[in-house]
XYZ file of N, CA and C in Angstrom:
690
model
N 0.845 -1.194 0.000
C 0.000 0.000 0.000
C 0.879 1.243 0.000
N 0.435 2.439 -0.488
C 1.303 3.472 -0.642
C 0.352 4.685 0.282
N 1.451 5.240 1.020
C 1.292 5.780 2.378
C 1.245 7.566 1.910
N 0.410 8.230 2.124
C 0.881 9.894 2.262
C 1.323 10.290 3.980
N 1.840 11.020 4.507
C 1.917 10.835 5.679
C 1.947 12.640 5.978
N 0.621 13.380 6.421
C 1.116 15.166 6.786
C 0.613 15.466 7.929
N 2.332 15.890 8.662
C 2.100 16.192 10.063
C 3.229 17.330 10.072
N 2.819 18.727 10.721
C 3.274 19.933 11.108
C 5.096 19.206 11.694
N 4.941 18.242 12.335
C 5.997 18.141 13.204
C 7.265 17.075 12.290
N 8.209 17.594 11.624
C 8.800 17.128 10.748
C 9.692 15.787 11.359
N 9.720 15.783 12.407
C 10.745 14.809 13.158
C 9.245 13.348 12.954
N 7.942 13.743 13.524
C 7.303 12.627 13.195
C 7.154 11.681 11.831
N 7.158 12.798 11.060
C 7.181 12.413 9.512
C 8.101 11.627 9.315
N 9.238 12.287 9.206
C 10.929 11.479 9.538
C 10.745 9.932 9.678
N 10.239 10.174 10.995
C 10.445 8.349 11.960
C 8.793 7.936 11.318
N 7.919 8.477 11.313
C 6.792 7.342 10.128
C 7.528 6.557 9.425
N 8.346 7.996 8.471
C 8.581 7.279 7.297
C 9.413 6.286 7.181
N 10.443 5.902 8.258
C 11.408 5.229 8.550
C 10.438 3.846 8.857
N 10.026 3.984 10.148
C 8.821 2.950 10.789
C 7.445 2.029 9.722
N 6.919 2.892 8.660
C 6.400 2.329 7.888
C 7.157 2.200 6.599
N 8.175 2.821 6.329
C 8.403 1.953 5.311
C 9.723 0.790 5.438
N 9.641 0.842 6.408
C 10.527 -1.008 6.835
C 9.623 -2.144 6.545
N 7.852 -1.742 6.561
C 7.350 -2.692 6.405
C 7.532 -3.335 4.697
N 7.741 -4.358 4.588
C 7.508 -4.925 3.502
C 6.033 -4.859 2.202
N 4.960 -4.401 2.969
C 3.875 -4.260 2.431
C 3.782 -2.763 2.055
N 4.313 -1.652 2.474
C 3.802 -0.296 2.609
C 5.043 0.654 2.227
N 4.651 1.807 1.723
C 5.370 2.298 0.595
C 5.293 4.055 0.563
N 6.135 5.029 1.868
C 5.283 5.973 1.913
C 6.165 6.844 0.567
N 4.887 7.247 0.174
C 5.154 7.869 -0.948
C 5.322 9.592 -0.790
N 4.898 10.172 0.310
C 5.138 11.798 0.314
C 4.595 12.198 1.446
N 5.297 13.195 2.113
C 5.022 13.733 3.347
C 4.638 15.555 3.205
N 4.060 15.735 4.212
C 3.364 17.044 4.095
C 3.178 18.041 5.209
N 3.088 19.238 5.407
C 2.694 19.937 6.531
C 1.957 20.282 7.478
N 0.612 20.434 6.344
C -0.536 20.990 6.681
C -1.283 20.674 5.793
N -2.832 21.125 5.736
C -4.287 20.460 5.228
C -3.812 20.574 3.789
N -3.698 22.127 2.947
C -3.219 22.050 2.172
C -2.448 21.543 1.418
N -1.594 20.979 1.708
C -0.618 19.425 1.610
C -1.278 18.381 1.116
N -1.999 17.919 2.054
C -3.013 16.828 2.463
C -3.802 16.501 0.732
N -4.201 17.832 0.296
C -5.158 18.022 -0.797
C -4.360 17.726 -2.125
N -2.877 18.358 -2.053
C -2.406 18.490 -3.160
C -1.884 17.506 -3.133
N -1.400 16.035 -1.660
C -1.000 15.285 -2.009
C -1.586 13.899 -2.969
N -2.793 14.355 -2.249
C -4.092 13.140 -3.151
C -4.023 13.509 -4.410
N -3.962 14.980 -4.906
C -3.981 14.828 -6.248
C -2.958 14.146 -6.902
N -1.479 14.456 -6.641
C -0.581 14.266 -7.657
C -0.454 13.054 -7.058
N -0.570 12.520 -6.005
C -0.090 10.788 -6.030
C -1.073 9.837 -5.943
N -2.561 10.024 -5.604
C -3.277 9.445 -5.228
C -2.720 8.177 -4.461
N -2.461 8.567 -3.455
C -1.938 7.099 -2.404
C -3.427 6.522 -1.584
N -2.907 5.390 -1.338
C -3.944 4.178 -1.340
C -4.229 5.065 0.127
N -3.389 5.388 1.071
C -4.465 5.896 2.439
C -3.458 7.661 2.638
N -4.051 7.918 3.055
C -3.413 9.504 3.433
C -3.355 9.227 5.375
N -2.560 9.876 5.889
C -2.439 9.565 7.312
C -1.833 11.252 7.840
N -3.114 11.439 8.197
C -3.105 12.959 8.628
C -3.046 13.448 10.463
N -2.363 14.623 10.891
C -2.561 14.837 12.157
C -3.939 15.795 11.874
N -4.426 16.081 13.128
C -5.537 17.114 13.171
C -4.696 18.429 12.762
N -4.710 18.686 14.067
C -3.661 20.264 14.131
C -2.459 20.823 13.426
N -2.620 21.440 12.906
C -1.264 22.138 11.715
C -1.765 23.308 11.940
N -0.307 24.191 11.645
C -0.770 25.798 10.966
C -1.128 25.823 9.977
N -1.988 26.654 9.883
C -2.670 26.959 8.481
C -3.847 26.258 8.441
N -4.154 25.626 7.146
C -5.394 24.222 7.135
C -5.396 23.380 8.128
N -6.159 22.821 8.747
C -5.983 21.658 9.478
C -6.321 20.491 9.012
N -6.365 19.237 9.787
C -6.710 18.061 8.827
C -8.191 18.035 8.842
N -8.974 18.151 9.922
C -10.303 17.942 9.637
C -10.832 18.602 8.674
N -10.591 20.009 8.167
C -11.135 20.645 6.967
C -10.917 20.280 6.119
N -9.385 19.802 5.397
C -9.008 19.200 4.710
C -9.362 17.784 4.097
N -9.739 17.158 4.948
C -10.369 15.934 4.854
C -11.754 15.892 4.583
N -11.990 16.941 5.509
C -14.080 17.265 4.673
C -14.301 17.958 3.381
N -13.374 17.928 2.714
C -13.263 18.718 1.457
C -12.647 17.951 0.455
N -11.563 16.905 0.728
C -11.237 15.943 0.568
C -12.256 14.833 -0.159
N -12.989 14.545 0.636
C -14.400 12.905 0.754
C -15.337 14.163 0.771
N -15.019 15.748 0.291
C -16.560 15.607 -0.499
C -16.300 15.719 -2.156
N -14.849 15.654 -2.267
C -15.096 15.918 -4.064
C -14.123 14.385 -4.486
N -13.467 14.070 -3.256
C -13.683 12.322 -3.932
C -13.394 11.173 -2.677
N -15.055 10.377 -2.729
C -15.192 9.701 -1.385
C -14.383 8.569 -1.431
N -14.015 8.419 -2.820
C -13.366 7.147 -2.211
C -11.780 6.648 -1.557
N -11.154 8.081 -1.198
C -9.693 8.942 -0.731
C -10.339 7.593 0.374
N -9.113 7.165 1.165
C -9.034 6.498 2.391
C -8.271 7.271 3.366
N -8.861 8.242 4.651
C -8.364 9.243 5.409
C -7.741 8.553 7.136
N -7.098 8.297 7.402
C -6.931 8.108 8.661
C -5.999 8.683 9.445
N -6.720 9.338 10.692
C -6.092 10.728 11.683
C -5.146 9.891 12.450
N -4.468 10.640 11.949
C -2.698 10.163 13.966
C -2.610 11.345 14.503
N -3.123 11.510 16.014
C -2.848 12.558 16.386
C -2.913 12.143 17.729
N -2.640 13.474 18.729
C -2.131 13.476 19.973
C -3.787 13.542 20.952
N -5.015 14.017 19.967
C -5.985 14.241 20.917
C -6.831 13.253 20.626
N -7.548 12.903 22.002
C -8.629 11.724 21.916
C -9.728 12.347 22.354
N -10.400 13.744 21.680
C -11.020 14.179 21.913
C -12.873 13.853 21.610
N -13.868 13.867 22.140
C -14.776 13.411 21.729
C -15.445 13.946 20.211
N -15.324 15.738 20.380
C -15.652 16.648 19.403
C -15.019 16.110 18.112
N -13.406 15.728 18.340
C -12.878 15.661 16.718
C -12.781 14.072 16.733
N -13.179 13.063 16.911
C -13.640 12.043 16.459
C -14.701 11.815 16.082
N -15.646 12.260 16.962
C -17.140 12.524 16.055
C -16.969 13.297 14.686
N -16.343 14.412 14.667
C -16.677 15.155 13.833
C -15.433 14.451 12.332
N -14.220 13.773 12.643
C -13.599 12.928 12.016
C -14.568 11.543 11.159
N -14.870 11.195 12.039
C -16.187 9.594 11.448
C -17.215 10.360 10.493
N -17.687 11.438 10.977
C -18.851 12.010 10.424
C -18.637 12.468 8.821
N -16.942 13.177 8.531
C -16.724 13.379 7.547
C -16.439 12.351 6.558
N -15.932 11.088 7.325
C -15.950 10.066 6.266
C -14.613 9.358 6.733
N -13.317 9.624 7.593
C -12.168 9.374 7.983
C -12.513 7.915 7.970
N -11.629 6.937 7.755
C -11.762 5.286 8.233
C -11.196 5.043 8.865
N -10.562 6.030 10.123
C -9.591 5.399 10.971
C -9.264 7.164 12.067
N -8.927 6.445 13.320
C -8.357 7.777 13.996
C -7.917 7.245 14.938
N -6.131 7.091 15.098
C -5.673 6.763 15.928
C -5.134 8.025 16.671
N -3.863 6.956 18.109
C -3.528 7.998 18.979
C -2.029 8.249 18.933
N -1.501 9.214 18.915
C -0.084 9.053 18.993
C 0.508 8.219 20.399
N 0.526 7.063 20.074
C 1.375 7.177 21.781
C 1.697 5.417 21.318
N 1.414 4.104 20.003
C 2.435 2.432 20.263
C 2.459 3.107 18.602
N 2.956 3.406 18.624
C 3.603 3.016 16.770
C 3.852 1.894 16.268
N 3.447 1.052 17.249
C 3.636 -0.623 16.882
C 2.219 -0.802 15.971
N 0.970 0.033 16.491
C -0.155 0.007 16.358
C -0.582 0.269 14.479
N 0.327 1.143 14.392
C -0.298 1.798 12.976
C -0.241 0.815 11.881
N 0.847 0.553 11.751
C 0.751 -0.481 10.226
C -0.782 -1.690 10.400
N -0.447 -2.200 11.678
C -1.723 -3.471 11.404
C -2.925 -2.558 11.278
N -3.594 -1.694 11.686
C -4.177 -0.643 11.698
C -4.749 0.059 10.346
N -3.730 0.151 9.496
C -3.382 0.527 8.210
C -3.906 -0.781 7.061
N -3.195 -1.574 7.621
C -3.801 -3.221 6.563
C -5.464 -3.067 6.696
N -5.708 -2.985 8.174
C -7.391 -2.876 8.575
C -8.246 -2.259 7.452
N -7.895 -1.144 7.571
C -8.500 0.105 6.684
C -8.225 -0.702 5.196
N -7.462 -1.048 4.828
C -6.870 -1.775 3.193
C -8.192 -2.881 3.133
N -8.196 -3.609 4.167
C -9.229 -4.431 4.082
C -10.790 -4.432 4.147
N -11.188 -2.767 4.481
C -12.491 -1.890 4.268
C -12.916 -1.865 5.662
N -12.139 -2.066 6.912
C -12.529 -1.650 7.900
C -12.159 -0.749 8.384
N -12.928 0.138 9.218
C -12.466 1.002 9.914
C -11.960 1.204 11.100
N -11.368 1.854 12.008
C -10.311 1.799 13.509
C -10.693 2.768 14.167
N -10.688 2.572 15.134
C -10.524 3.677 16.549
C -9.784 3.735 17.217
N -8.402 4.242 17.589
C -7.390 4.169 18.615
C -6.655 2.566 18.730
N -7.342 2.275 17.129
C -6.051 1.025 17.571
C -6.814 -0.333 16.950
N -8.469 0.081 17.351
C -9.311 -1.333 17.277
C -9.686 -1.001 16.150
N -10.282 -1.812 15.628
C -11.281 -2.071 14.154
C -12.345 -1.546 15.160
N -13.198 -0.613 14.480
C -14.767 -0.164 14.744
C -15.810 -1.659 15.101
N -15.625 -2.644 14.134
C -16.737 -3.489 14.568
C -16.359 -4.509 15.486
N -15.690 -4.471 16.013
C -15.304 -5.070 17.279
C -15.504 -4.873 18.601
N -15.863 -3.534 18.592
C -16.294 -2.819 19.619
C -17.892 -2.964 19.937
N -18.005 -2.924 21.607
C -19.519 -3.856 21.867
C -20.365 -2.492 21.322
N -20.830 -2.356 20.056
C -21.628 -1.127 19.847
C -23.153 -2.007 19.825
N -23.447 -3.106 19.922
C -24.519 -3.870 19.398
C -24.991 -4.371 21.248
N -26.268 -4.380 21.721
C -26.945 -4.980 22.614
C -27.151 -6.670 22.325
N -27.002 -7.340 23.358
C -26.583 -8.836 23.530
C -27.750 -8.619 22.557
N -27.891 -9.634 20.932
C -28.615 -10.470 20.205
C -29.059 -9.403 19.116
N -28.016 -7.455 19.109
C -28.192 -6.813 18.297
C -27.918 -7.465 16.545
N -27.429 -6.628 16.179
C -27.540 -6.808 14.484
C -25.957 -7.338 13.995
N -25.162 -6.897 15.426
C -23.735 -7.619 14.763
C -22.821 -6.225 13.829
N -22.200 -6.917 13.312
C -21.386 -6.119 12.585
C -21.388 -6.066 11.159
N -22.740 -5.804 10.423
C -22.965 -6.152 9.186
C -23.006 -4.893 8.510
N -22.247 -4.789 7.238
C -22.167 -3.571 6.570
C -20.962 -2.940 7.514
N -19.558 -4.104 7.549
C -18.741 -3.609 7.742
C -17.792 -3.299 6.636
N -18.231 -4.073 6.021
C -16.655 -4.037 4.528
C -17.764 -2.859 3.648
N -17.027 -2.425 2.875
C -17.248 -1.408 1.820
C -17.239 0.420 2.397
N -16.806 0.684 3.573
C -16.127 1.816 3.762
C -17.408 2.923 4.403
N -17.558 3.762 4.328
C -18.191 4.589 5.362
C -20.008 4.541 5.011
N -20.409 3.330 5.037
C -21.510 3.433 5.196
C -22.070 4.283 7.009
N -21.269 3.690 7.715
C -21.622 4.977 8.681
C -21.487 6.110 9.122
N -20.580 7.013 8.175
C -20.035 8.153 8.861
C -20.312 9.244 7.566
N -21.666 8.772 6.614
C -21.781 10.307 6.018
C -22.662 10.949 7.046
N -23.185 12.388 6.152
C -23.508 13.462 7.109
C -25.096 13.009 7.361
N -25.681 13.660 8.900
C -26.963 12.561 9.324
C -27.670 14.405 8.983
N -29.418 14.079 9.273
C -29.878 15.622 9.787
C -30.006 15.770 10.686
N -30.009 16.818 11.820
C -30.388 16.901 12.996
C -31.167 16.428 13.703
N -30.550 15.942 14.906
C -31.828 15.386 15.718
C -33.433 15.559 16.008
N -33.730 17.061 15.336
C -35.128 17.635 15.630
C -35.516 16.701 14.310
N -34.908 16.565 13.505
C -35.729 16.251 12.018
C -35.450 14.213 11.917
N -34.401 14.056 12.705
C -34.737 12.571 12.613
C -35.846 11.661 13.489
N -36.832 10.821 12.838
C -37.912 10.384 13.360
C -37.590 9.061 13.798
N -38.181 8.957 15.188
C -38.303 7.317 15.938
C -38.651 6.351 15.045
N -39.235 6.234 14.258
C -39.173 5.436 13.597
C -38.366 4.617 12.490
N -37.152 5.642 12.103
C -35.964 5.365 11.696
C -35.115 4.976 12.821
N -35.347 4.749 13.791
C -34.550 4.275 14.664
C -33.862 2.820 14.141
N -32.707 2.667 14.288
C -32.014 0.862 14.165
C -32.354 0.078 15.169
N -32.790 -1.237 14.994
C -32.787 -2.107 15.640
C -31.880 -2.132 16.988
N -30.932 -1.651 17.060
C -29.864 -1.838 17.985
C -29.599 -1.180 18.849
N -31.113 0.063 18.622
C -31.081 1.185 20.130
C -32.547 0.787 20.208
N -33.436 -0.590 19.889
C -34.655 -0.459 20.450
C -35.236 -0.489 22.210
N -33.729 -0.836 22.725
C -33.858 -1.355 24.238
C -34.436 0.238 24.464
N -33.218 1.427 23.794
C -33.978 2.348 24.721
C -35.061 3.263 24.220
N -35.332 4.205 25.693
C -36.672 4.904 25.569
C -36.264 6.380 24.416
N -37.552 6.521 24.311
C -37.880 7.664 23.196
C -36.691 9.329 23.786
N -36.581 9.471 25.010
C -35.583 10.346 25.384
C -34.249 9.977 25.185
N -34.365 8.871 26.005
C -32.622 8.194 25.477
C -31.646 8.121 24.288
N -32.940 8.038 23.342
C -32.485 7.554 21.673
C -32.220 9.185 21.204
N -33.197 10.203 22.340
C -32.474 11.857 21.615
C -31.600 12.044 22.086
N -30.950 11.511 23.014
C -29.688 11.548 24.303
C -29.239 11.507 22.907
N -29.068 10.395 22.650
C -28.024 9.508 21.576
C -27.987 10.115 20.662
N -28.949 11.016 19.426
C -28.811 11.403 18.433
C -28.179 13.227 18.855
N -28.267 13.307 19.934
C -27.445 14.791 20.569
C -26.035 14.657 21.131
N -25.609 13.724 21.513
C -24.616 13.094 21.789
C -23.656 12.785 20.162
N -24.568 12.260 19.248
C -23.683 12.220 17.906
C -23.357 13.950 17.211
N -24.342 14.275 17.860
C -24.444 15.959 17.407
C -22.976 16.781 17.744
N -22.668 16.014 18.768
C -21.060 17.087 19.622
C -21.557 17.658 20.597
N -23.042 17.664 21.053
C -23.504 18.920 22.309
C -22.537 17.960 23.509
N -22.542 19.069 24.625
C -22.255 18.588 25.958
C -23.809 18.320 26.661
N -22.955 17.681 27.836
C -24.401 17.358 28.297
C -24.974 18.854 29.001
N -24.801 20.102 29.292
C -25.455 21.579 29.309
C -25.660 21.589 28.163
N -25.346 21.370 26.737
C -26.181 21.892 25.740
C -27.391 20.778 25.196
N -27.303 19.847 25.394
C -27.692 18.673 25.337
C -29.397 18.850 26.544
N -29.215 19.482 27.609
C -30.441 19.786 28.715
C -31.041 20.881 28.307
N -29.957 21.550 27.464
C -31.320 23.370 26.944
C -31.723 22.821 25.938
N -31.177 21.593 24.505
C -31.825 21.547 23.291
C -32.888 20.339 23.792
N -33.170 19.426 24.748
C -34.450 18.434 25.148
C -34.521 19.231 25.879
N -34.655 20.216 26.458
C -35.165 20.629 27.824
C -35.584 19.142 28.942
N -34.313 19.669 29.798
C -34.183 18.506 30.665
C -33.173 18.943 31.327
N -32.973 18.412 33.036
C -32.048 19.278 33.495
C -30.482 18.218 33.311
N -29.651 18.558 33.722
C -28.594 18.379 33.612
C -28.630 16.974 34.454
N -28.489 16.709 35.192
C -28.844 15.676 35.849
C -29.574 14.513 35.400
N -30.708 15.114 34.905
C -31.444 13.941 34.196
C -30.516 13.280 32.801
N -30.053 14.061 32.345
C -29.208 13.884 30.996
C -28.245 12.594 31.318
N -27.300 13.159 32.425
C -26.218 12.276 33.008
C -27.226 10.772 33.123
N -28.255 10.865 33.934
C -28.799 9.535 34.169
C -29.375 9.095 33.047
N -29.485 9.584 31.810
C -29.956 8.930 30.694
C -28.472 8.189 30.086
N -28.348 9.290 29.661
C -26.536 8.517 29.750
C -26.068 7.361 30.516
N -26.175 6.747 31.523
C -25.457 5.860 32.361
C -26.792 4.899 32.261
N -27.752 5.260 32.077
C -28.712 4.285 30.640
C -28.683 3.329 29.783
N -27.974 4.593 28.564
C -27.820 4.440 27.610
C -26.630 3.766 27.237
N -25.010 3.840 28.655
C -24.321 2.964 28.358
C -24.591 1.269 28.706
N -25.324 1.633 29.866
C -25.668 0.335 30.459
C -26.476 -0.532 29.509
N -27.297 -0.079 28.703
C -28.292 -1.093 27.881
C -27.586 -1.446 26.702
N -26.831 -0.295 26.214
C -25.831 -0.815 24.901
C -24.184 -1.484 25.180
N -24.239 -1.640 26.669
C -22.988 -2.352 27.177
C -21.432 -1.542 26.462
N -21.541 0.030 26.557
C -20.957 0.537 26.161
C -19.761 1.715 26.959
N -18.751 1.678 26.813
C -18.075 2.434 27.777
C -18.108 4.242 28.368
N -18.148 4.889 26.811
C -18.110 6.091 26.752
C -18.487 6.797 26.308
N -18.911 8.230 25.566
C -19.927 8.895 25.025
C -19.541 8.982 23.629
N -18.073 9.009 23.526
C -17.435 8.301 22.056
C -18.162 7.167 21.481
N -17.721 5.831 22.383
C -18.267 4.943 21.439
C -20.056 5.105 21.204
N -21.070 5.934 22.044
C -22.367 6.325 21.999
C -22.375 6.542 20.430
N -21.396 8.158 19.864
C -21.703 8.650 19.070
C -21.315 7.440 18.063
N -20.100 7.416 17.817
C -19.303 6.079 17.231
C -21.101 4.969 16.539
N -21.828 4.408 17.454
C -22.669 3.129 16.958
C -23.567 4.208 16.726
N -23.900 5.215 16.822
C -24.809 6.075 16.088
C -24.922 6.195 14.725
N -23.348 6.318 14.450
C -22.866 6.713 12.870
C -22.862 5.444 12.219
N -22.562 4.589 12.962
C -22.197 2.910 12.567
C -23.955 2.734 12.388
N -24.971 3.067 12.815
C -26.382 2.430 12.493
C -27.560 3.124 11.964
N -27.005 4.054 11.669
C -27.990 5.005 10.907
C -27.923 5.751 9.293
């Protein structure tokens, strides 16, 4: 596979490029700065995955990448960066990324990298469908191969109807499932209690709900099987 690799910090680039291309399978073909980079590298090389940080001066990767997979989806985007933030992983999956790891086992990336080659997508390391996003006797992990069936753009929670709900949030109640579609939104849980009107408190206990019935750890993986089932 042939690698783009653009990160602000030239010493990382450096040791990528050293680190992935020892592998026998992988082939990095050009390194970059910033978002702008990112864009011009897909054009002139079209490499099989691009491997972007968030943060750069100038462009960043998330813009870059949403501009990227909207004028050609079938670019394969996956983030290395230092933040495991909830906002830019949601908002990473949502644009179409197939992967967002963390800077911290570089042992991690190449198998990681094959993943994505093989039409799955990653989170910090794991393949997406591996992760318990499904309630004991849910739907499984189907409509994993062929690439971002879950992470184009959804409409807002006011305009999506219960009845499009997936099979795999039927355990919960009609509030819970807006928890969940506000939660994929990026609100916190204060913005999340003024847009249901509901107090803050109640939110949290829908939440600890909503992990408990989907046997799920964090408000990441919440948004994460949101995008994965809708």
């Amino acid at each position: 596979m042939r690698i783009a690799i653009v990160d602000d910090d030239r010493l990382i680039c450096d040791s990528l490029s050293i680190i992935l291309g020892a592998q026998d399978d992988i082939e990095v073909c050009g390194c970059g700065s910033h978002g702008d980079d990112a864009l011009r590298l897909y054009q002139e090389l079209r490499p099989d995955i691009l491997l972007l940080d968030i943060r750069m001066p100038g462009r960043d990767g998330l813009s870059a990448t949403e501009e990227l997979l909207h004028e050609h989806p079938e670019a394969r985007v996956v983030f290395l960066t230092t933040f495991s933030d909830d906002e830019y992983i949601v908002r990473a999956l949502r644009a179409g990324a197939r992967g967002y790891l963390i800077k911290q086992d570089a042992s991690v990336i190449a198998p990681a990298l094959r993943a994505v080659m093989r039409g799955q997508r990653v989170l910090e390391g794991e393949v997406l469908e591996r992760l318990p996003f499904m309630v004991a006797g849910g739907a499984g992990a189907s409509g994993a191969e062929g690439g971002r069936d879950g992470a184009a753009a959804h409409s807002g929670p006011a305009q999506a109807r219960d009845t499009e709900r997936p099979d795999a949030f039927a355990l919960l109640t009609d509030r819970e499932y807006e928890v969940v579609r506000l939660i994929a939104e990026g609100l916190d849980n204060k913005e999340i209690a003024a847009a249901a009107y509901m107090g803050e408190g109640t939110v949290r206990n829908h939440i600890s709900s909503i992990l408990a019935k989907l046997h799920l750890k964090n408000r990441t993986q919440i948004a994460v099987a949101y995008y994965r089932q809708t």
